[in-house]
Phi, psi and omega in degrees: 000329187294308179305328180291306169320293181309314177297321191289326179304306183300329183280327182295320163284346180275337189293318194275329179302318180277012177079021184217130223256346183182130175327147185287140187238174168327319200291324191278346198246321175220136172318132159265153206311133168304329185272355190256154162242138184292161190279349163293309190302308182311307182312306173324309205291274179338293176309320183290316176325296191290328165311307189299317183280331194278301194314323179296312185279336178293346203257338164275343207169150170295166164320297174311333192265004161231157190246190175299316170307312186284352168284342197270314167289340184274337183263005162061049167214170184277175183287326179277354144302324183297299209304329191282358166253343203219130163266024195186157162293325171293338177283318166307318168312306178302324154313310180298315192285338178273347162300316173304304171307333188288301167303340177293314197287334176280329188286337161290331182286318163293318173308333184302337193267356191244050211256322174293163180112203175276125184301325172314320191267303150002282185291301190303338183273330188274300187297308180316309193276329190280323170328295197295299181305316160315300195296309172333297185241043172307331187290314178303320194292292186285002171292308186285327162316301181306320193278342191300320195269347160239014174231095175335319191277309185289315176299336168290324162302311187287325194284332187292310175312282182292354172290319193281304171318322187281322178299315181299295185297329175290330176279346181278324203280309174324281191334303183297315177308314197297321173263038169053030180258350179226157185250155194276112200249297181231158174329130168298324181288329179306313200273321186283331163310323170306305187291306171307322180289325176293322184281337175304312188277357187261317157310345179279319178293343181255353164288311187263021178059034183276164178308134177087359186287161173287127192297151183298336179287358201223341182278348150306304182305316196304307185286296175333307171308327188281279171354275183296319178300338176258344168275334194252149192273098180083047182039034176229146180298128175292153174259131173287126184307000000 
């Protein structure tokens, strides 16, 4: 039974990654009755209910402190039904992280068109996007970061997320250096890694209200100052000759 459940989950996950939410069904060839929801939609609703329950529970306590039974109960389904959609709690977290990854990709795509203008505003927009992406689903972001130490799959998903931001930042720093606006003191990628990891840690501390954490209303200003001071000389873009 466990092997069957794992196979179903892997199959469904592969379809989702490929851009298909579920395998073809008769619903795809004939219209369903107007007075009745199809099982396709019911399955989507149940999966969303599990994910919503997980995110709500993560806001209250760590992943290790709630069970599959808690997830099933919160989603209004039985424990066996839960296993049709996910083989474990970790699989639920992975799906939530996939969704955060999708939002990150969309945010970076939007930022790609904002490479000109006042450098302070451009970099601040990047930091705000990272903050919004993490903050709008802060419980998932915090749980994902915490699970990287013990879960290889979560570590890979989180690494993918960070890699996207690091690569985008590296490219932006390189562009600023090529136009003569920023000095080349350390490798662009190294600087990008340091700045993004710093931002991740600072935001995580704020989101979890750690002692001595920066207040939420000052995080972006503080990080923007650090980024500008690190990328440019005296925190200001140089005027190219």
